[in-house]
Structures are given as C-alpha cells and as structure tokens.
XYZ file of C-alpha atoms in Angstrom:
496
model
C 46.024 -36.509 -17.456
C 42.244 -36.935 -17.449
C 40.535 -34.953 -20.216
C 36.810 -34.199 -19.762
C 34.461 -35.649 -22.348
C 31.272 -34.214 -23.773
C 27.944 -35.081 -22.187
C 26.810 -37.320 -25.043
C 28.269 -40.580 -26.291
C 27.099 -42.867 -29.029
C 25.524 -45.955 -27.553
C 24.156 -44.255 -24.436
C 20.466 -45.041 -24.088
C 18.429 -43.545 -21.278
C 15.062 -44.209 -22.904
C 14.905 -47.872 -21.880
C 14.355 -47.847 -18.143
C 14.752 -51.613 -17.689
C 17.877 -52.025 -19.813
C 20.403 -54.359 -18.176
C 24.119 -53.785 -18.620
C 27.026 -56.021 -17.637
C 30.059 -54.047 -16.486
C 33.513 -54.477 -15.004
C 33.922 -50.771 -14.201
C 33.926 -51.118 -10.373
C 36.590 -53.843 -10.471
C 38.752 -51.859 -12.913
C 38.600 -48.730 -10.762
C 39.486 -50.674 -7.594
C 42.386 -52.494 -9.302
C 44.316 -49.295 -10.020
C 47.362 -48.241 -8.079
C 47.693 -44.680 -6.854
C 48.454 -42.343 -9.745
C 48.679 -38.709 -10.738
C 44.960 -38.791 -11.504
C 44.138 -39.700 -7.902
C 46.508 -37.037 -6.623
C 44.737 -34.432 -8.759
C 41.380 -35.560 -7.376
C 42.693 -35.155 -3.829
C 44.030 -31.690 -4.628
C 40.863 -30.499 -6.359
C 38.587 -31.758 -3.585
C 40.944 -30.913 -0.743
C 41.240 -27.282 -1.811
C 37.504 -26.894 -1.299
C 37.870 -28.058 2.266
C 40.833 -25.722 2.694
C 38.558 -22.841 1.706
C 35.848 -24.098 4.035
C 38.384 -24.224 6.842
C 39.423 -20.682 6.005
C 35.773 -19.594 6.060
C 34.778 -21.287 9.303
C 37.958 -20.308 11.124
C 37.484 -16.707 10.166
C 33.968 -16.882 11.588
C 35.375 -18.138 14.880
C 38.437 -15.887 14.979
C 36.381 -12.855 13.974
C 33.873 -13.211 16.806
C 35.735 -10.689 18.929
C 35.933 -8.264 16.014
C 32.195 -8.642 15.386
C 31.526 -7.718 19.006
C 33.792 -4.675 18.674
C 32.477 -3.652 15.236
C 30.910 -0.159 15.361
C 28.187 -1.207 12.914
C 27.340 -4.677 14.288
C 28.182 -4.638 18.022
C 27.370 -8.335 18.471
C 26.846 -9.997 21.846
C 28.108 -13.510 22.594
C 24.596 -14.770 21.885
C 24.588 -12.973 18.517
C 27.845 -14.693 17.605
C 26.458 -18.078 18.598
C 23.174 -17.397 16.777
C 25.006 -16.484 13.565
C 27.093 -19.632 13.736
C 23.944 -21.669 14.299
C 22.418 -19.979 11.217
C 25.434 -21.175 9.201
C 24.897 -24.717 10.428
C 21.154 -24.560 9.792
C 21.907 -23.559 6.206
C 24.317 -26.462 5.937
C 21.576 -28.834 7.102
C 19.029 -27.662 4.518
C 21.638 -27.347 1.781
C 22.858 -30.887 2.385
C 19.321 -32.279 2.099
C 18.368 -30.383 -1.048
C 21.663 -30.730 -2.860
C 22.119 -34.314 -1.657
C 18.870 -35.282 -3.362
C 20.010 -33.527 -6.547
C 23.448 -35.166 -6.402
C 21.924 -38.624 -6.652
C 19.578 -37.523 -9.460
C 21.715 -35.347 -11.758
C 25.236 -36.464 -10.846
C 28.201 -35.480 -8.711
C 30.014 -33.153 -11.106
C 27.136 -30.761 -11.882
C 26.567 -30.211 -8.177
C 30.240 -29.292 -7.719
C 29.705 -26.064 -9.619
C 26.230 -25.218 -8.303
C 27.163 -25.538 -4.641
C 30.527 -23.826 -5.101
C 28.903 -20.831 -6.798
C 26.410 -20.417 -3.956
C 29.110 -20.834 -1.333
C 31.433 -18.212 -2.833
C 28.690 -15.677 -3.624
C 27.286 -15.866 -0.097
C 30.746 -15.562 1.436
C 31.415 -12.401 -0.550
C 28.006 -11.028 0.474
C 28.866 -11.633 4.142
C 31.566 -8.974 3.801
C 28.808 -6.439 3.078
C 26.640 -7.290 6.128
C 25.121 -4.303 7.910
C 23.305 -5.845 10.890
C 22.638 -9.157 12.653
C 19.839 -10.147 10.264
C 21.873 -9.666 7.091
C 24.959 -11.332 8.571
C 22.955 -14.361 9.740
C 21.201 -14.630 6.339
C 24.459 -14.610 4.385
C 25.974 -17.111 6.797
C 22.897 -19.302 6.288
C 23.386 -19.240 2.499
C 27.104 -19.934 2.855
C 26.249 -22.949 4.967
C 23.772 -24.164 2.336
C 26.539 -24.162 -0.267
C 29.004 -26.029 1.907
C 26.347 -28.541 2.979
C 25.907 -29.451 -0.674
C 29.669 -29.750 -1.064
C 29.807 -32.377 1.683
C 27.480 -34.698 -0.210
C 29.001 -34.360 -3.680
C 32.607 -34.536 -2.531
C 32.275 -37.494 -0.166
C 30.323 -39.439 -2.813
C 33.028 -38.739 -5.378
C 35.839 -39.846 -3.066
C 34.211 -43.216 -2.503
C 33.459 -43.835 -6.183
C 36.772 -42.777 -7.768
C 39.411 -43.908 -5.263
C 40.568 -47.585 -5.211
C 39.250 -49.554 -2.248
C 42.593 -50.025 -0.518
C 43.169 -46.251 -0.326
C 39.587 -45.166 0.341
C 39.704 -44.649 4.101
C 42.950 -42.692 4.231
C 41.970 -40.545 1.249
C 38.583 -39.670 2.717
C 40.111 -38.701 6.059
C 42.926 -36.721 4.448
C 40.612 -34.697 2.195
C 38.227 -33.924 5.037
C 41.201 -33.156 7.278
C 42.557 -30.610 4.790
C 39.895 -28.320 6.250
C 42.496 -27.521 8.902
C 45.061 -26.230 6.450
C 42.441 -23.603 5.658
C 41.896 -23.102 9.356
C 45.569 -22.249 9.769
C 45.340 -19.848 6.832
C 42.261 -18.261 8.379
C 44.001 -17.866 11.694
C 46.995 -16.227 10.049
C 44.733 -13.911 8.054
C 42.913 -12.936 11.206
C 46.167 -11.980 12.909
C 46.893 -9.503 10.120
C 43.407 -8.270 9.315
C 42.389 -7.760 12.938
C 45.502 -5.793 13.833
C 44.083 -2.361 14.750
C 47.337 -0.724 13.646
C 46.955 -2.060 10.101
C 43.204 -2.229 9.533
C 40.236 -0.466 11.090
C 37.882 -2.345 13.464
C 34.995 -2.436 10.988
C 37.085 -3.194 7.904
C 39.291 -6.130 8.870
C 36.534 -8.723 9.243
C 34.966 -7.587 5.952
C 38.259 -7.960 4.091
C 38.706 -11.408 5.623
C 35.467 -12.735 4.132
C 36.010 -11.017 0.785
C 39.526 -12.416 0.448
C 38.291 -15.934 1.122
C 35.662 -15.627 -1.597
C 38.167 -14.320 -4.149
C 40.614 -17.141 -3.440
C 37.817 -19.637 -3.989
C 37.519 -18.742 -7.658
C 40.535 -20.924 -8.450
C 38.529 -23.993 -7.425
C 36.322 -23.628 -10.509
C 39.328 -24.346 -12.709
C 40.550 -27.236 -10.580
C 37.122 -28.877 -10.661
C 37.640 -29.491 -14.374
C 40.156 -32.174 -13.415
C 37.443 -34.333 -11.886
C 35.221 -36.496 -14.130
C 31.706 -37.597 -13.351
C 31.591 -40.806 -11.314
C 31.638 -43.780 -13.755
C 29.751 -45.817 -11.166
C 26.944 -43.240 -11.172
C 26.970 -43.015 -14.973
C 26.660 -46.749 -15.579
C 23.562 -47.033 -13.395
C 21.924 -43.883 -14.759
C 22.061 -44.914 -18.419
C 25.416 -43.607 -19.694
C 27.484 -46.803 -20.212
C 29.524 -45.439 -23.127
C 30.446 -42.293 -21.232
C 31.383 -44.350 -18.174
C 33.613 -46.621 -20.275
C 35.346 -43.642 -21.878
C 36.071 -42.006 -18.520
C 37.427 -45.230 -17.010
C 39.615 -45.669 -20.070
C 41.059 -42.193 -19.547
C 41.659 -42.891 -15.862
C 43.403 -46.189 -16.671
C 45.653 -44.549 -19.244
C 46.547 -41.836 -16.726
C 47.271 -44.453 -14.065
C 49.063 -47.041 -16.198
C 50.956 -44.497 -18.259
C 50.587 -46.184 -21.641
C 47.895 -46.696 -24.279
C 46.434 -50.077 -25.104
C 44.742 -50.845 -28.416
C 41.263 -52.352 -28.532
C 42.476 -55.934 -29.027
C 44.680 -55.675 -25.959
C 41.787 -54.302 -23.935
C 39.488 -57.069 -25.155
C 42.004 -59.726 -24.165
C 42.006 -58.386 -20.617
C 38.234 -58.250 -20.217
C 38.024 -61.685 -18.594
C 40.405 -60.631 -15.831
C 37.901 -58.371 -14.130
C 34.794 -59.694 -12.377
C 31.614 -58.214 -13.812
C 28.290 -57.297 -12.297
C 24.921 -56.906 -13.982
C 22.960 -53.716 -13.336
C 19.513 -52.583 -14.396
C 19.896 -48.976 -15.502
C 17.500 -46.414 -14.083
C 16.763 -42.738 -14.501
C 16.415 -42.075 -10.775
C 15.649 -43.757 -7.467
C 12.198 -42.970 -6.004
C 12.192 -41.458 -2.524
C 10.056 -44.373 -1.295
C 12.836 -46.780 -2.245
C 15.407 -44.493 -0.633
C 13.439 -44.504 2.633
C 13.009 -48.283 2.560
C 16.720 -48.767 1.919
C 17.875 -46.472 4.720
C 15.316 -47.243 7.402
C 14.385 -50.874 6.738
C 17.037 -52.734 4.746
C 19.973 -50.940 6.390
C 18.340 -49.770 9.610
C 21.272 -50.707 11.859
C 23.794 -48.962 9.620
C 21.581 -45.888 9.641
C 21.495 -45.804 13.439
C 25.285 -46.146 13.614
C 25.784 -43.350 11.092
C 23.354 -41.065 12.919
C 25.010 -41.624 16.296
C 28.485 -40.931 14.892
C 27.259 -37.762 13.168
C 25.430 -36.374 16.213
C 28.362 -36.955 18.550
C 31.018 -35.399 16.330
C 28.759 -32.497 15.292
C 28.095 -31.409 18.867
C 31.688 -32.023 19.909
C 33.181 -30.039 17.050
C 30.728 -27.234 16.499
C 30.127 -26.440 20.141
C 33.822 -26.208 20.929
C 35.295 -24.789 17.746
C 32.701 -22.080 17.095
C 33.169 -20.753 20.656
C 36.948 -21.256 20.726
C 37.629 -17.514 20.531
C 34.993 -16.674 23.159
C 36.643 -18.941 25.740
C 40.021 -17.361 25.086
C 38.748 -13.766 25.242
C 36.259 -14.118 28.128
C 38.085 -16.511 30.467
C 41.747 -15.982 29.613
C 41.718 -12.308 28.647
C 43.234 -12.850 25.190
C 42.745 -9.903 22.823
C 40.528 -10.765 19.856
C 43.319 -9.728 17.474
C 45.588 -12.391 19.019
C 43.188 -15.338 18.840
C 44.697 -16.470 15.535
C 47.963 -17.402 17.248
C 46.066 -19.922 19.377
C 44.138 -21.388 16.464
C 47.352 -22.279 14.613
C 48.463 -25.133 16.944
C 44.835 -26.231 17.279
C 44.595 -26.493 13.477
C 47.902 -28.366 13.343
C 46.587 -31.051 15.691
C 43.425 -31.400 13.639
C 45.322 -31.908 10.369
C 48.033 -34.178 11.764
C 45.426 -36.566 13.193
C 43.976 -37.710 9.822
C 47.409 -37.498 8.179
C 49.135 -39.794 10.695
C 46.247 -42.012 11.794
C 44.364 -42.182 8.483
C 46.199 -45.194 7.046
C 45.313 -47.222 10.138
C 41.654 -47.025 9.099
C 42.635 -49.083 6.015
C 44.971 -51.494 7.839
C 43.909 -51.907 11.468
C 40.335 -51.425 10.331
C 37.332 -49.133 10.560
C 35.704 -50.625 13.655
C 38.746 -50.486 15.928
C 39.955 -47.071 14.819
C 36.549 -45.375 14.916
C 35.934 -46.680 18.431
C 39.453 -45.673 19.520
C 39.370 -42.122 18.174
C 35.872 -41.383 19.485
C 36.646 -42.873 22.902
C 39.983 -41.130 23.405
C 38.488 -37.787 22.316
C 35.708 -38.049 24.888
C 37.998 -39.031 27.763
C 40.493 -36.253 27.022
C 37.748 -33.598 26.743
C 36.313 -34.594 30.123
C 39.777 -34.422 31.715
C 40.697 -31.065 30.186
C 37.231 -29.716 31.026
C 37.795 -30.522 34.683
C 41.192 -28.789 34.639
C 39.532 -25.759 33.013
C 36.813 -25.697 35.678
C 39.286 -25.628 38.570
C 41.390 -22.947 36.889
C 44.433 -25.174 36.401
C 44.960 -24.198 32.755
C 46.407 -21.088 31.160
C 45.513 -19.962 27.655
C 48.618 -21.761 26.400
C 48.016 -25.064 28.197
C 44.320 -24.968 27.287
C 45.330 -24.665 23.637
C 47.779 -27.567 23.976
C 45.013 -29.662 25.543
C 42.673 -28.876 22.652
C 45.455 -29.674 20.180
C 45.898 -33.166 21.664
C 42.138 -33.792 21.942
C 41.472 -32.889 18.334
C 44.410 -34.922 17.077
C 42.056 -37.823 17.809
C 38.731 -36.032 17.297
C 39.566 -34.917 13.749
C 39.916 -38.439 12.286
C 36.912 -39.465 14.386
C 34.752 -36.759 12.817
C 35.976 -37.578 9.312
C 35.296 -41.279 9.910
C 31.619 -40.441 10.461
C 31.446 -39.151 6.876
C 33.460 -42.137 5.691
C 31.030 -44.521 7.397
C 27.834 -43.089 5.942
C 29.332 -42.635 2.480
C 30.613 -46.184 1.995
C 28.044 -48.381 3.765
C 24.985 -47.586 1.625
C 24.195 -48.413 -2.034
C 25.387 -46.025 -4.726
C 21.887 -44.927 -5.702
C 21.239 -43.432 -2.259
C 24.815 -42.570 -1.235
C 24.712 -38.783 -1.594
C 21.283 -38.498 -0.005
C 22.390 -40.771 2.846
C 25.391 -38.501 3.499
C 23.103 -35.481 3.333
C 20.440 -36.974 5.588
C 22.763 -38.123 8.346
C 24.873 -34.989 8.134
C 21.686 -32.913 8.350
C 20.186 -34.876 11.221
C 23.468 -35.031 13.099
C 24.158 -31.344 12.616
C 20.582 -30.332 13.421
C 20.537 -32.363 16.635
C 24.161 -32.102 17.684
C 25.504 -29.063 15.885
C 23.006 -26.267 15.440
C 22.190 -26.088 19.142
C 25.834 -26.449 20.193
C 27.251 -23.003 19.403
C 24.192 -21.181 20.769
C 24.235 -23.337 23.919
C 27.934 -22.783 24.559
C 27.568 -19.080 23.800
C 24.926 -18.898 26.529
C 27.076 -20.963 28.938
C 30.050 -18.671 28.348
C 27.822 -15.636 28.940
C 27.160 -16.888 32.480
C 30.840 -16.345 33.241
C 30.864 -19.648 35.134
C 33.609 -22.160 34.402
C 31.486 -24.911 35.922
C 28.680 -24.175 33.460
C 31.084 -24.483 30.537
C 32.498 -27.668 32.081
C 28.987 -29.145 32.121
C 28.774 -28.510 28.379
C 32.159 -30.201 27.873
C 31.011 -33.225 29.879
C 27.924 -33.562 27.734
C 30.045 -33.534 24.575
C 32.463 -36.062 26.088
C 29.562 -38.350 26.986
C 28.258 -38.278 23.431
C 31.670 -39.256 22.065
C 32.063 -42.099 24.576
C 28.618 -43.467 23.707
C 29.450 -43.292 20.002
C 32.699 -45.213 20.643
C 30.814 -48.067 22.294
C 28.269 -48.251 19.466
C 31.031 -48.130 16.833
C 32.903 -50.997 18.475
C 29.764 -53.091 18.568
C 28.082 -52.310 15.244
C 30.435 -50.661 12.712
C 30.974 -52.437 9.383
C 34.462 -53.710 8.546
C 34.514 -51.976 5.157
C 38.271 -51.495 4.887
C 39.824 -52.492 1.539
C 36.504 -53.882 0.255
C 34.864 -52.801 -3.025
C 31.870 -50.543 -2.477
C 29.666 -53.088 -4.244
C 30.664 -55.700 -1.627
C 29.965 -53.390 1.304
C 26.524 -52.446 -0.036
C 25.184 -54.038 -3.215
C 23.687 -51.524 -5.675
C 19.905 -51.387 -5.723
C 20.186 -51.846 -9.488
C 22.018 -55.176 -9.091
C 20.645 -58.052 -11.189
C 21.363 -61.687 -10.238
C-alpha cells in the first residue's frame, strides 16, 4: 500500500531554476499493470464524484420542495437562477483553483477544494432566502470546480496509458452512483409523512456534507503526481513515490542493485526543472501552439455542458409541471436515469482505449444528439408519459454520459503537463459559462411558459450542439489512446 512521504527529501533542489534532470518516471508509471494502488486511487477520487452526484441530484430533486418551502417559496425561475449560481461558482472556482493546481500541486488542492465544498454544502442547509441559498450554492460550485481540475489531472498522471481512458470515464461516471443515492434520499426526506416541508431539504444537504468528511481520510491514499514533482524541482520525492507505487503494484521489494540493473530498460527524457509556468507561456501554448486542440476541447465542453445542465437541472420541473408528478416522488424517476448515466461509461469506457478516442467521442456525441431530438419531438406531441419520458432520458444519457466525460478526458490528456490543470479549468469554465450557466435559467423560463413546443425548441438546440461537436470530434480529435502523455503532448520543460 502507498505510504505518504514527507514534503522534503534530500537531493531536492528548487533553487536552481535551469537545472536539467534525466528521468524514466513517465515510462515506469506507464509500464505498470493494474494494481491495488490504482484501485485505491479510483476509489478515493470516485467517492468525491459520488458526493458531487449526491449534491447535484439533491438540488434537482429538491426543486419542488424549495417551491413548497414556507420560508423560501421559490418560483421556477428562482430554482433555475440558483442552479446557474452553482455553475457560475464552478466556473470561477475552476479557473482560480486550476491555476493553483499547476503551481502548488495536485494533492494540496484536494484538501482546499474539498473543505470549501463541504462547508458550503452544510451552509446551504441553513439558507433563509433566495440570496443566501444562491450564495451558498455559488460557493459549493467553486469547491467542485476546483475538484474537477485536480482530480482529472491526477487521473492522467498516475494511471498507466493503456487504462487511462476507461479510468477517467469511470471515475467521472461515478457521479451517477451519488445521483442514485441523492434520489433515494430525496424519496425519504421529502415524504411529508416523515419530515416537514421545510426540514427535509435542509436535512438532505446537511447529510451530504457529513458523509463527505470520510473523503478527507481517503485522500491520504493518493500521492502527489510524480510527473508534476519532477518538473517542479522535487526529483528525489518523485523517485520515492514511484518506488512505493512500483512496490505496491509488483508486490515485492527490489534492492538498489536490482533497480540499477533495470534502469536501461526504461526510455528516459530530459527535463529542465522550473518553479512555475508564466501565464504568458500558458496562453501561447493553449492558443498558438495547440490552437486546434483548444478549439476541439472548447466545442466538446460547450456542447456537453448545455446538454447536461439544461436537462438535468430542470429534470424535476418537467416531471412536476408537465406530467403532474409529486415533488416527493421525483426521486423514483431519477434512479433509472442515474443508472443509464453510470452504465454508459462502465460498459462503453473500455472502447475509448481500444476502438479509439476519435471514433467513440464522435459516436457518443452524435447518438446523444439524435436521440434527444427524437425524444423531444415525442414530448412536444404528447406521445410520452412520465415513465416513457424517463426511459427515453435513460437511453439518451447512456451515450451522453461517456460523451461528457470524454470532453474532460480530451482536454486533460492533449496538453502539456505544465498547463494541464489550467487547461481543464479554462475549457471547463468557458464551456460551462457559455453552455451551462445559461442552460438551467433558459429551460426554467421555457418550462414556465407551459408550452411543450418551447421546451422542444430548447431540446433541439442542445441536440444541434451535440451533433456539431460529433462532426468536429470525428475530424479533429487526437488519437491519444494507449499513448504516454509525453507522446501526446511533449512537456514544455522538455530538453532535446
């Protein structure tokens, strides 16, 4: 089992900015087979997404309860506005914490963002009006936005290349296990027989925050990224961590002479260590050197953000306003929806490592768009019941879930390590700001019209975005499957 090391190691030297180091760390990490260490990483990171799924699902499932709350009395617009505040916080949190992740490391940010996320979630339970609720949702979003950057960076840098795609999709897809838990909690906590109308939604948020405390312990299982350490002037610490990971994976100790005899096996790269990467170099890398990759990442992010946030955050409103489902029963409909979303990455994820990124990203985006347009038309003409509408969403998001996760996979593996976290943050922020923040408020307003055709127009717009993203993915996506990160995008610190 990996044992965390102290922050200082003899031989580390961060005072010489231009020091060049020759390392085989990337090759050693990519050579490993799947082990208990990698499973623990998946569990520790996946549980965070489970909690996020719990949090976001509660926000959607509780929308009816918020409208019925004696103290809040929200309108549909208020619900949409609050959800947009959450996403706006996620945008700003991703940018700020993404910048810090590249400067001070992945592991430190794990605890900072998690603390903010859990504290704000607990505070949401104490909300007394629209302003306080929206503020606490904004802060919760800021915490989870930071989590996106640190976690996706860590996945790429710790998991061997041949498992990278499936692992990334599975961890991001574990969000929907939390969604199922949130739906189940909502069924109980919104039952007027068991809990009062102004207490159930408060208990739901408070419970989620309390459960999140266990993540602090699990985060101790995850080391700092050796790839990040070697570039930022901690070669001895990076070597020690990789040694621990190898012993955990191989299952036996090797003495120094044995290790030395194996050194020639692994290809080495030369890196010029640096304290940080200036923002000017970050901008040049993203918008000049890798301009096409940036455009692809932005398109994928915008499409999935609008598609997901617009539909999921107003899921309960469609059921209550158009199908007459009681708010306390919405959780039953979220359960199959969540199942489809989790099964998609679980069953299709390995194809992203075998069939390939380009084909699978184009396929999942394209199928999602076509199915949403078809189901939207059936909704508009009144051909669907609450049950068949839920089945339609379950099928759509079986494909949309791996599509959305593949957007994060794309932006986290196709840029150099020095700008990886900030790239994830930037494209997540831009995609969510353009495609996500406006989505819930827009759909809330469309639902308020009471017109099925108006809602159908919103669905068509989302379907069009996904179809356009599929075409762009097929034409321009990078075939990064099973390739070392350093082959997909050479580190900025690389020395010939």
